[in-house]
Coordinates of C-alpha atoms and ligand atoms in Angstrom, one line a residue:
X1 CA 0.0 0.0 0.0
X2 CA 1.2 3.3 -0.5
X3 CA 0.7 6.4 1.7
X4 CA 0.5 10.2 1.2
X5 CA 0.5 13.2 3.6
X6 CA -2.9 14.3 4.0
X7 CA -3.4 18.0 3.3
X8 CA -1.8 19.8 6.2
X9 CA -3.4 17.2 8.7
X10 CA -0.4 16.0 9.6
X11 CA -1.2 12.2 8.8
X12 CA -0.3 9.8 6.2
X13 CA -3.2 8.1 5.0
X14 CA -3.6 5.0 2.3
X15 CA -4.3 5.7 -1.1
X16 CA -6.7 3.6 -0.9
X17 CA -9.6 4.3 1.2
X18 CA -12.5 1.6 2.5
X19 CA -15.8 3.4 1.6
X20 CA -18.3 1.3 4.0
X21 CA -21.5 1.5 1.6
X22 CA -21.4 -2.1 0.1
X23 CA -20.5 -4.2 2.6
X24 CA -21.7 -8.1 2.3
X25 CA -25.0 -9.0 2.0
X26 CA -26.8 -12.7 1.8
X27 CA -30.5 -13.4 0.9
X28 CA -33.1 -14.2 3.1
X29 CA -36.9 -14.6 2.5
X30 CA -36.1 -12.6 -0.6
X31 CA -34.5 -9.9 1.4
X32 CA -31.2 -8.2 0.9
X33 CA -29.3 -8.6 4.5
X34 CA -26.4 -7.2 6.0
X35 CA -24.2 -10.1 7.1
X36 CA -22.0 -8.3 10.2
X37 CA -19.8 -11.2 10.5
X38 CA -18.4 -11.1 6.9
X39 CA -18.8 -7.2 6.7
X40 CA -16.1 -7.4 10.0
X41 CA -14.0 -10.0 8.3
X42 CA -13.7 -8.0 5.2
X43 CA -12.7 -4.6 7.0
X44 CA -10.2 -5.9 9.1
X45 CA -8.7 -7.5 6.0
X46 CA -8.7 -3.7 4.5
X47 CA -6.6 -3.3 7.7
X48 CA -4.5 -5.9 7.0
X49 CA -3.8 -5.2 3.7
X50 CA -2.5 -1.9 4.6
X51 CA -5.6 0.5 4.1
X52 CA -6.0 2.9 7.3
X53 CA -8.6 4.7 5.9
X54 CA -12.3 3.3 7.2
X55 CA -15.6 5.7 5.6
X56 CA -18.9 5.1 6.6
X57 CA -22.4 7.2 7.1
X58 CA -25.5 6.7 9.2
X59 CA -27.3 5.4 6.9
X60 CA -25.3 2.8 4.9
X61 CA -26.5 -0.3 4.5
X62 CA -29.8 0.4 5.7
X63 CA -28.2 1.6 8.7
X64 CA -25.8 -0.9 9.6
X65 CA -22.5 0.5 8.6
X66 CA -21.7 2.3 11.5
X67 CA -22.4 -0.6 13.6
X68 CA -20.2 -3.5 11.6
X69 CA -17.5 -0.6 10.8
X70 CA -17.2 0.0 14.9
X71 CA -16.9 -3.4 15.6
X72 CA -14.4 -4.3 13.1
X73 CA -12.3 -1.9 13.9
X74 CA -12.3 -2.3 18.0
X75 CA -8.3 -3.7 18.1
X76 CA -6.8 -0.9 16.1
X77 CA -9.0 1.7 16.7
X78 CA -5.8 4.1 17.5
X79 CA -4.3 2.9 14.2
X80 CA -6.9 4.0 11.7
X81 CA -8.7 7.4 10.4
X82 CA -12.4 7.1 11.0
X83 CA -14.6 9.3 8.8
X84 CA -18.2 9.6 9.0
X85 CA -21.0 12.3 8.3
X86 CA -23.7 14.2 9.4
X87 CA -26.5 14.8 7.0
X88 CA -27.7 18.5 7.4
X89 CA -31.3 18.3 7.9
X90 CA -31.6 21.6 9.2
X91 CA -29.9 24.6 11.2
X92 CA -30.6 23.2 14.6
X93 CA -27.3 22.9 16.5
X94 CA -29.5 20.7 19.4
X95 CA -30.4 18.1 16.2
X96 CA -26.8 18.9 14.7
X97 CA -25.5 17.6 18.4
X98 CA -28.1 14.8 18.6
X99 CA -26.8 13.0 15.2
X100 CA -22.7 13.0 16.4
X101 CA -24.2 11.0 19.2
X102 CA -26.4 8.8 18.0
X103 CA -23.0 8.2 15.6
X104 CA -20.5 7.9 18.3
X105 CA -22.5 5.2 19.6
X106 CA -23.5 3.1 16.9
X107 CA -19.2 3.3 16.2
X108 CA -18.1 2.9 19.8
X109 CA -15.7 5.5 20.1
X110 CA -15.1 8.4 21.8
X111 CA -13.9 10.8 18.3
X112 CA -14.3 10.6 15.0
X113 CA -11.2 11.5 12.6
X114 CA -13.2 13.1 10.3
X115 CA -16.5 14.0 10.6
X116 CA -18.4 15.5 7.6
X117 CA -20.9 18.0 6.5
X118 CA -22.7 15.6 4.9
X119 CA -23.8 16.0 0.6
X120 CA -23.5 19.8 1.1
X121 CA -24.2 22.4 -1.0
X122 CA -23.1 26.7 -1.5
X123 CA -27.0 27.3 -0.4
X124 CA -27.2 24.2 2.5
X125 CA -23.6 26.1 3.4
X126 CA -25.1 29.4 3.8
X127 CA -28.4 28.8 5.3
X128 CA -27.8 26.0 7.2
X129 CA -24.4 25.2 8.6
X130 CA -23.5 28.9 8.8
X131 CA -27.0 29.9 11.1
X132 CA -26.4 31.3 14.5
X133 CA -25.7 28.2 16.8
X134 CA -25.9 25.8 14.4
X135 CA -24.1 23.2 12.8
X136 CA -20.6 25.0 12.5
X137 CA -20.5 26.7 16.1
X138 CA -21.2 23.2 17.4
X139 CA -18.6 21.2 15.6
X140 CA -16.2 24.1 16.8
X141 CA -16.9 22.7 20.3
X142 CA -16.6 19.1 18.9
X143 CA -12.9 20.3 17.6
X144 CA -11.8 21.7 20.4
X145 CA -13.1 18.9 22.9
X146 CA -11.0 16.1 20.6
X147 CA -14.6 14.7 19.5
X148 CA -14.3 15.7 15.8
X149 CA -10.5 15.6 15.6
X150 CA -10.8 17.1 11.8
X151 CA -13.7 19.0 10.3
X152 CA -14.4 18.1 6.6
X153 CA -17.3 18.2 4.3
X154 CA -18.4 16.0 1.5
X155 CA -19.8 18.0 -1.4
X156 CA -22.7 17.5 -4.1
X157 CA -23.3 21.0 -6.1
X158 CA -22.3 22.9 -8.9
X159 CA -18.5 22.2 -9.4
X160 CA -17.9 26.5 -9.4
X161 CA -19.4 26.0 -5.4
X162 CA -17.1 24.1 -4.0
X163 CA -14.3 26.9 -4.0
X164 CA -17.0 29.5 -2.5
X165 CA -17.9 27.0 0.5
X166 CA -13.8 26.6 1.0
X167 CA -14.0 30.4 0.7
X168 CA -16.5 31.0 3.0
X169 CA -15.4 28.3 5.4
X170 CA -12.2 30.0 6.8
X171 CA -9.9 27.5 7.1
X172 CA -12.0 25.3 9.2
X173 CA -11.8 22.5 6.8
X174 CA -8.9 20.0 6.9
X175 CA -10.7 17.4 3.7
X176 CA -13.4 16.9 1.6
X177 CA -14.9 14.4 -0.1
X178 CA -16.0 14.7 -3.5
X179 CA -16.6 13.2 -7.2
X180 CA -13.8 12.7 -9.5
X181 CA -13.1 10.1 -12.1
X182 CA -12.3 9.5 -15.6
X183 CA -16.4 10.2 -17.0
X184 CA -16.4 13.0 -14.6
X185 CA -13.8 15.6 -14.2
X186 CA -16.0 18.7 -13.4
X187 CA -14.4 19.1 -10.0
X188 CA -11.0 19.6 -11.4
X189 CA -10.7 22.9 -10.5
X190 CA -12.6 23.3 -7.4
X191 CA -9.9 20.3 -6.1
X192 CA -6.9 22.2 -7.1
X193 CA -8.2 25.0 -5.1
X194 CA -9.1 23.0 -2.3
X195 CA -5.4 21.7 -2.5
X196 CA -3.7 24.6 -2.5
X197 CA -5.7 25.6 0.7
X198 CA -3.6 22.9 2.6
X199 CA -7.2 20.6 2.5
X200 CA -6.5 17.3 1.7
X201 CA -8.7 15.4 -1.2
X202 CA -10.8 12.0 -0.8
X203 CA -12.8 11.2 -3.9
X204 CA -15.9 8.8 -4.2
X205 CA -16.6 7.0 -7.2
X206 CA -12.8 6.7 -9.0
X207 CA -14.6 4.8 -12.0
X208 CA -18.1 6.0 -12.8
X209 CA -20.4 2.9 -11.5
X210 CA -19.0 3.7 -8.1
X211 CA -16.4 1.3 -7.5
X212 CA -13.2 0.5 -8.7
X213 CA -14.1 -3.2 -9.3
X214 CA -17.1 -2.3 -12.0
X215 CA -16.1 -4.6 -14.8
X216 CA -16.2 -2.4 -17.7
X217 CA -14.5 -3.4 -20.9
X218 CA -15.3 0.1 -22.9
X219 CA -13.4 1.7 -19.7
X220 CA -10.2 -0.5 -20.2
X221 CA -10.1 -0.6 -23.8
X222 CA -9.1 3.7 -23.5
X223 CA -5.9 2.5 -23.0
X224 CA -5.5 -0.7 -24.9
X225 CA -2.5 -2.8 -23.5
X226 CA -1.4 -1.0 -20.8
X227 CA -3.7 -2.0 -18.4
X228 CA -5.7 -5.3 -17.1
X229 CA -8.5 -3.9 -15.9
X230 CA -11.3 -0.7 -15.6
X231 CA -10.2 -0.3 -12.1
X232 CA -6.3 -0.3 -12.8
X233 CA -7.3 2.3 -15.2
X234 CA -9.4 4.1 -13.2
X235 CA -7.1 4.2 -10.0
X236 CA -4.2 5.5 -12.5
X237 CA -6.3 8.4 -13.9
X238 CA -7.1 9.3 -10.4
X239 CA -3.8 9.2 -9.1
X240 CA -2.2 11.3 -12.1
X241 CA -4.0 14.5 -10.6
X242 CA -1.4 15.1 -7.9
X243 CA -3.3 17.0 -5.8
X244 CA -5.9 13.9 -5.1
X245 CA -4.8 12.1 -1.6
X246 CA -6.8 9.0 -1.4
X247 CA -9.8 7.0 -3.6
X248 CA -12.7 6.0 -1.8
X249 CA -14.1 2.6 -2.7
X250 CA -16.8 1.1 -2.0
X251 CA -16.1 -2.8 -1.1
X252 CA -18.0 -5.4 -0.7
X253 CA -16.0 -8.5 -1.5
X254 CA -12.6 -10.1 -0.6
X255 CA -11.7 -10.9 -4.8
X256 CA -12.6 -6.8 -5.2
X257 CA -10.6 -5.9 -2.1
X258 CA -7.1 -7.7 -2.8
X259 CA -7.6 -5.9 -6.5
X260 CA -7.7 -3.0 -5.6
X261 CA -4.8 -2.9 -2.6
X262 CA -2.7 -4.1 -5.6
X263 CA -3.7 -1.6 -8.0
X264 CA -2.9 1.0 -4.8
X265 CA 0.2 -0.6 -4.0
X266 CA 1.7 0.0 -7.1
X267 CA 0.4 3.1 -8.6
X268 CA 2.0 4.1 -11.9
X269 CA 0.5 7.6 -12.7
X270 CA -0.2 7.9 -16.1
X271 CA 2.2 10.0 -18.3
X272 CA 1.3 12.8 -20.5
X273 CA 1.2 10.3 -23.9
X274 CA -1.1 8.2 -22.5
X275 CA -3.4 11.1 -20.3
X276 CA -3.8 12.2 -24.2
X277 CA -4.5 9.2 -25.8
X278 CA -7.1 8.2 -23.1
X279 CA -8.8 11.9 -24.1
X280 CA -8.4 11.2 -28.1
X281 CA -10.2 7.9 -27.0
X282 CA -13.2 9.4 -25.0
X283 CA -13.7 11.4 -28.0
X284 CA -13.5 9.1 -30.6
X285 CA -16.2 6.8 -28.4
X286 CA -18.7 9.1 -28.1
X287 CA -18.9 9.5 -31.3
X288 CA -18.8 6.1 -32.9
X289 CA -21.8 6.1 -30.1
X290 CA -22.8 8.8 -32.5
X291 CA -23.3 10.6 -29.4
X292 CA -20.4 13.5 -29.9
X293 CA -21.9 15.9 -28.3
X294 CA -18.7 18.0 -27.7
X295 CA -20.5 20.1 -24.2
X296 CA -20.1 23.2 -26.2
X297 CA -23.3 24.5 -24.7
X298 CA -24.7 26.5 -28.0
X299 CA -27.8 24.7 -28.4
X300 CA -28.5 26.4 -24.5
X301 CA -30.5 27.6 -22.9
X302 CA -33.7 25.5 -23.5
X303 CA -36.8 27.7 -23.5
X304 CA -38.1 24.6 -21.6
X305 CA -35.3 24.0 -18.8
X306 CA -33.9 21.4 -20.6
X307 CA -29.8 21.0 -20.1
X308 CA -29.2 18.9 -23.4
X309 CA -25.3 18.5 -23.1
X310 CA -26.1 17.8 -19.0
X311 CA -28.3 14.6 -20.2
X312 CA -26.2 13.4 -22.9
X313 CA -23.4 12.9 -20.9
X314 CA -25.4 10.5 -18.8
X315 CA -26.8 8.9 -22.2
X316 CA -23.3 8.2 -22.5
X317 CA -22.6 6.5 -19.5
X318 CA -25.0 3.9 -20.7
X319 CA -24.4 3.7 -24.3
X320 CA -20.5 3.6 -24.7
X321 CA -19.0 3.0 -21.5
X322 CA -22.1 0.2 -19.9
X323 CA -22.4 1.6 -16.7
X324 CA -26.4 1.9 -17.2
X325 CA -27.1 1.7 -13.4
X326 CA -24.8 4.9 -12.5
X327 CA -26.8 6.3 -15.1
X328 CA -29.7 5.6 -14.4
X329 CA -29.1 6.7 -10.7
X330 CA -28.1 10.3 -11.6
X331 CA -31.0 10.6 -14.6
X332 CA -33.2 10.0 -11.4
X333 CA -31.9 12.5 -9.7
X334 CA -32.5 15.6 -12.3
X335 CA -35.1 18.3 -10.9
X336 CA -34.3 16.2 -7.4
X337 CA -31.1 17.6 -6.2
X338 CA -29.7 21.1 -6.4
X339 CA -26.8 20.6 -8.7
X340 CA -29.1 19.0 -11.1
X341 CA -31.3 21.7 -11.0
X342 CA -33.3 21.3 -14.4
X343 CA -35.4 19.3 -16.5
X344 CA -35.1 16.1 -18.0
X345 CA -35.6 14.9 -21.3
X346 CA -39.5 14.8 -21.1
X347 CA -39.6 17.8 -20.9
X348 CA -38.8 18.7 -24.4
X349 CA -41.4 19.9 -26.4
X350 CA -39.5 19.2 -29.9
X351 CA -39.4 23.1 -30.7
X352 CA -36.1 22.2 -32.5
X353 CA -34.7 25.8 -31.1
X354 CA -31.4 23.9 -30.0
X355 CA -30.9 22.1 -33.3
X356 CA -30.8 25.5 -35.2
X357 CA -27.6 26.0 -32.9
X358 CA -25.9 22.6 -32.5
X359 CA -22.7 22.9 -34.7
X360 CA -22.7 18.9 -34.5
X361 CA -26.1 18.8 -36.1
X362 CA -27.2 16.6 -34.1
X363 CA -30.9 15.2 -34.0
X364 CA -31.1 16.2 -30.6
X365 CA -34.7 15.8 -30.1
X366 CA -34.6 12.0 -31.2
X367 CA -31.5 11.2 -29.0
X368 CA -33.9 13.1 -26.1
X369 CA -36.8 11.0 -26.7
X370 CA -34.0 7.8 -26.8
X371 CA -32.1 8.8 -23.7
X372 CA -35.5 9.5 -21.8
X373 CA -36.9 5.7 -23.0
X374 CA -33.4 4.2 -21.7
X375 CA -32.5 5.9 -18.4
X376 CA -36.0 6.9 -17.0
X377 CA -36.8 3.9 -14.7
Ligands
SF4_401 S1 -36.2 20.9 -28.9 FE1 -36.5 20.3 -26.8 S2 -34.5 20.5 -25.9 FE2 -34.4 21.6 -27.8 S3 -34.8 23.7 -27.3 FE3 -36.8 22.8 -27.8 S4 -37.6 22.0 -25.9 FE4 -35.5 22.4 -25.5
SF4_402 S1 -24.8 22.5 -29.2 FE1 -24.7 20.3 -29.8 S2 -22.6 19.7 -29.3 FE2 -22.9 21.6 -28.2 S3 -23.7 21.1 -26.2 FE3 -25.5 21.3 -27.4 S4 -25.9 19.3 -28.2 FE4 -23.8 19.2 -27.5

């Protein structure tokens, strides 16, 4: 395993991080379970494997994470970073306060390593965190009791917010946690802010279905020959951008655990030739997809709230790359969260507006209809 200094922290932390959102499951009475005993088993392999690193969240699997995460890591508690979060329901410090306990216990500890603003965004930031007594005056006390030992936040807005919310936040944050992978590199910029700040840089999601173990053949093929898998691939990309500390990823098996501790334990960042041919490659598959939508943004704004290049980037998720599911997941999610804050494809009333503007000439209003048909669930 390899380790990196963690922002100014002070720590050296694994590359590889244990994101606690898949752990094991069985079947029962056509149920999905938790199994705690193998979740256990698996985490303190992660330890042994090198990974000091442990992520979790109230309400991962179905609420169990917390639990099986605190358990497993009982006999090296002292020897790993714990992160968890706490979603912002509202500005009340008292409920703010209520939810570190509830976590505390459910973990079994007496601090948390890193304890997150939980999926924030500018406005959340603003009109929640930031209210008199509320959520950032009480994890102030947290800090300086040695409860919340670092205060970080995981982010889920427009990538141009991210810098403002570091900006606004004063140097109280020591990490974040956000997207970045190879299908997605909006937050680019708002990381190399965030690094430059002295915050150290977790990201969820290193390949686009969410874990690093996602068998896709479309993802490997960018580079053909240099690597084995999607995952060596995607760790690589992430680890080129030197100011990213560790990849999150979410494990829930011992065959997708030992691949990726030795994909981390022998990172080989990608050089400039191949960062370039894995671009030319992106391009060239979108548009044998005949998809190439270049995300020029001319055929914008739709009259009807539409964001055409927004939607077909998702279309492509599906189409070239065969991650339908991740897809699928953030299609669901448009008019539903604020950094998708517009319309999906139904709403297109085929005025043909855009098409007058699309150098590409695309058809967009068939590849609407199309993407709606495939990705609406
Ligand atoms: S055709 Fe559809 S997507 Fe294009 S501008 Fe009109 S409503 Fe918007
Ligand atoms: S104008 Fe065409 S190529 Fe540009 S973003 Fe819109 S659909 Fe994509």
């Amino acid at each position: 395993m390899q380790y990196v200094e963690f922002g100014k922290t002070g720590i050296k932390v694994s590359r590889l991080g244990f994101g606690a959102m898949r752990l094991p499951t069985y079947q029962k009475d056509n149920k999905t379970c938790f199994d705690e005993d193998k979740g256990i088993e698996l985490l303190r392999r992660g330890y042994e494997l090198g990974i000091n690193y442990f992520d979790t969240a109230p309400t991962y699997c179905e609420s169990t994470s917390e639990v099986t995460v605190g358990k497993a890591i009982k006999p090296f508690r002292d020897k790993i970073y714990l992160s968890t979060k706490n979603p912002i329901e509202n500005a009340s410090g008292d409920d703010y306060d209520k939810r570190l306990e509830n976590s505390l216990k459910r973990l079994d500890t007496d601090h948390i390593d890193f304890y997150h603003f939980w999926g924030i965004n500018l406005d959340s930031f603003v009109n929640k965190i930031c209210a008199p007594d509320g959520p950032l005056a009480r994890v102030k006390k947290w800090n300086e009791q040695g409860v919340v030992r670092h205060i970080s936040f995981s982010f889920h807005d427009k990538p141009e917010h991210m810098i403002e919310i570091i900006k606004r936040g004063e140097g109280i944050f020591e990490s974040l946690l956000c997207q970045y992978n190879l299908l997605d590199q909006s937050n680019t910029a708002g990381i190399e802010f965030a690094r430059k700040q002295g915050i150290g840089i977790v990201v969820m999601g290193p390949v686009g279905g969410g874990r690093l173990g996602a068998p896709s053949p479309a993802i490997a093929a960018l580079l053909p020959g240099k690597v084995q898998s999607s995952a060596e691939l995607a760790m690589r990309f992430v680890f080129s951008n030197p100011n990213i500390n560790i990849a999150l990823s979410g494990m829930g098996n011992l065959k997708m655990l030992e691949e990726n501790v030795a994909t981390a334990s022998n990172i080989q960042p990608l050089t400039a030739d191949e960062q370039e041919q894995i671009a030319a490659s992106l391009q060239e598959n979108e548009r044998l997809a005949g998809l190439y939508c270049t995300g020029c943004k001319y055929c914008m704004p739709c009259p009807f709230g539409v964001n055409i290049p927004e939607i077909f980037t998702l279309m492509n998720y599906h189409r070239v790359y065969k991650i339908t599911d991740y897809a699928k997941e953030n299609y669901a999610q448009i008019g539903n969260v604020p950094w998708r804050d517009y319309k999906n494809a139904a709403a297109c009333t085929k005025c043909g507006t855009c098409e007058e503007k699309c150098p590409q000439k695309l058809p967009i209003r068939k590849q609407l209809e199309e993407t709606h048909k495939v990705l609406a669930v």
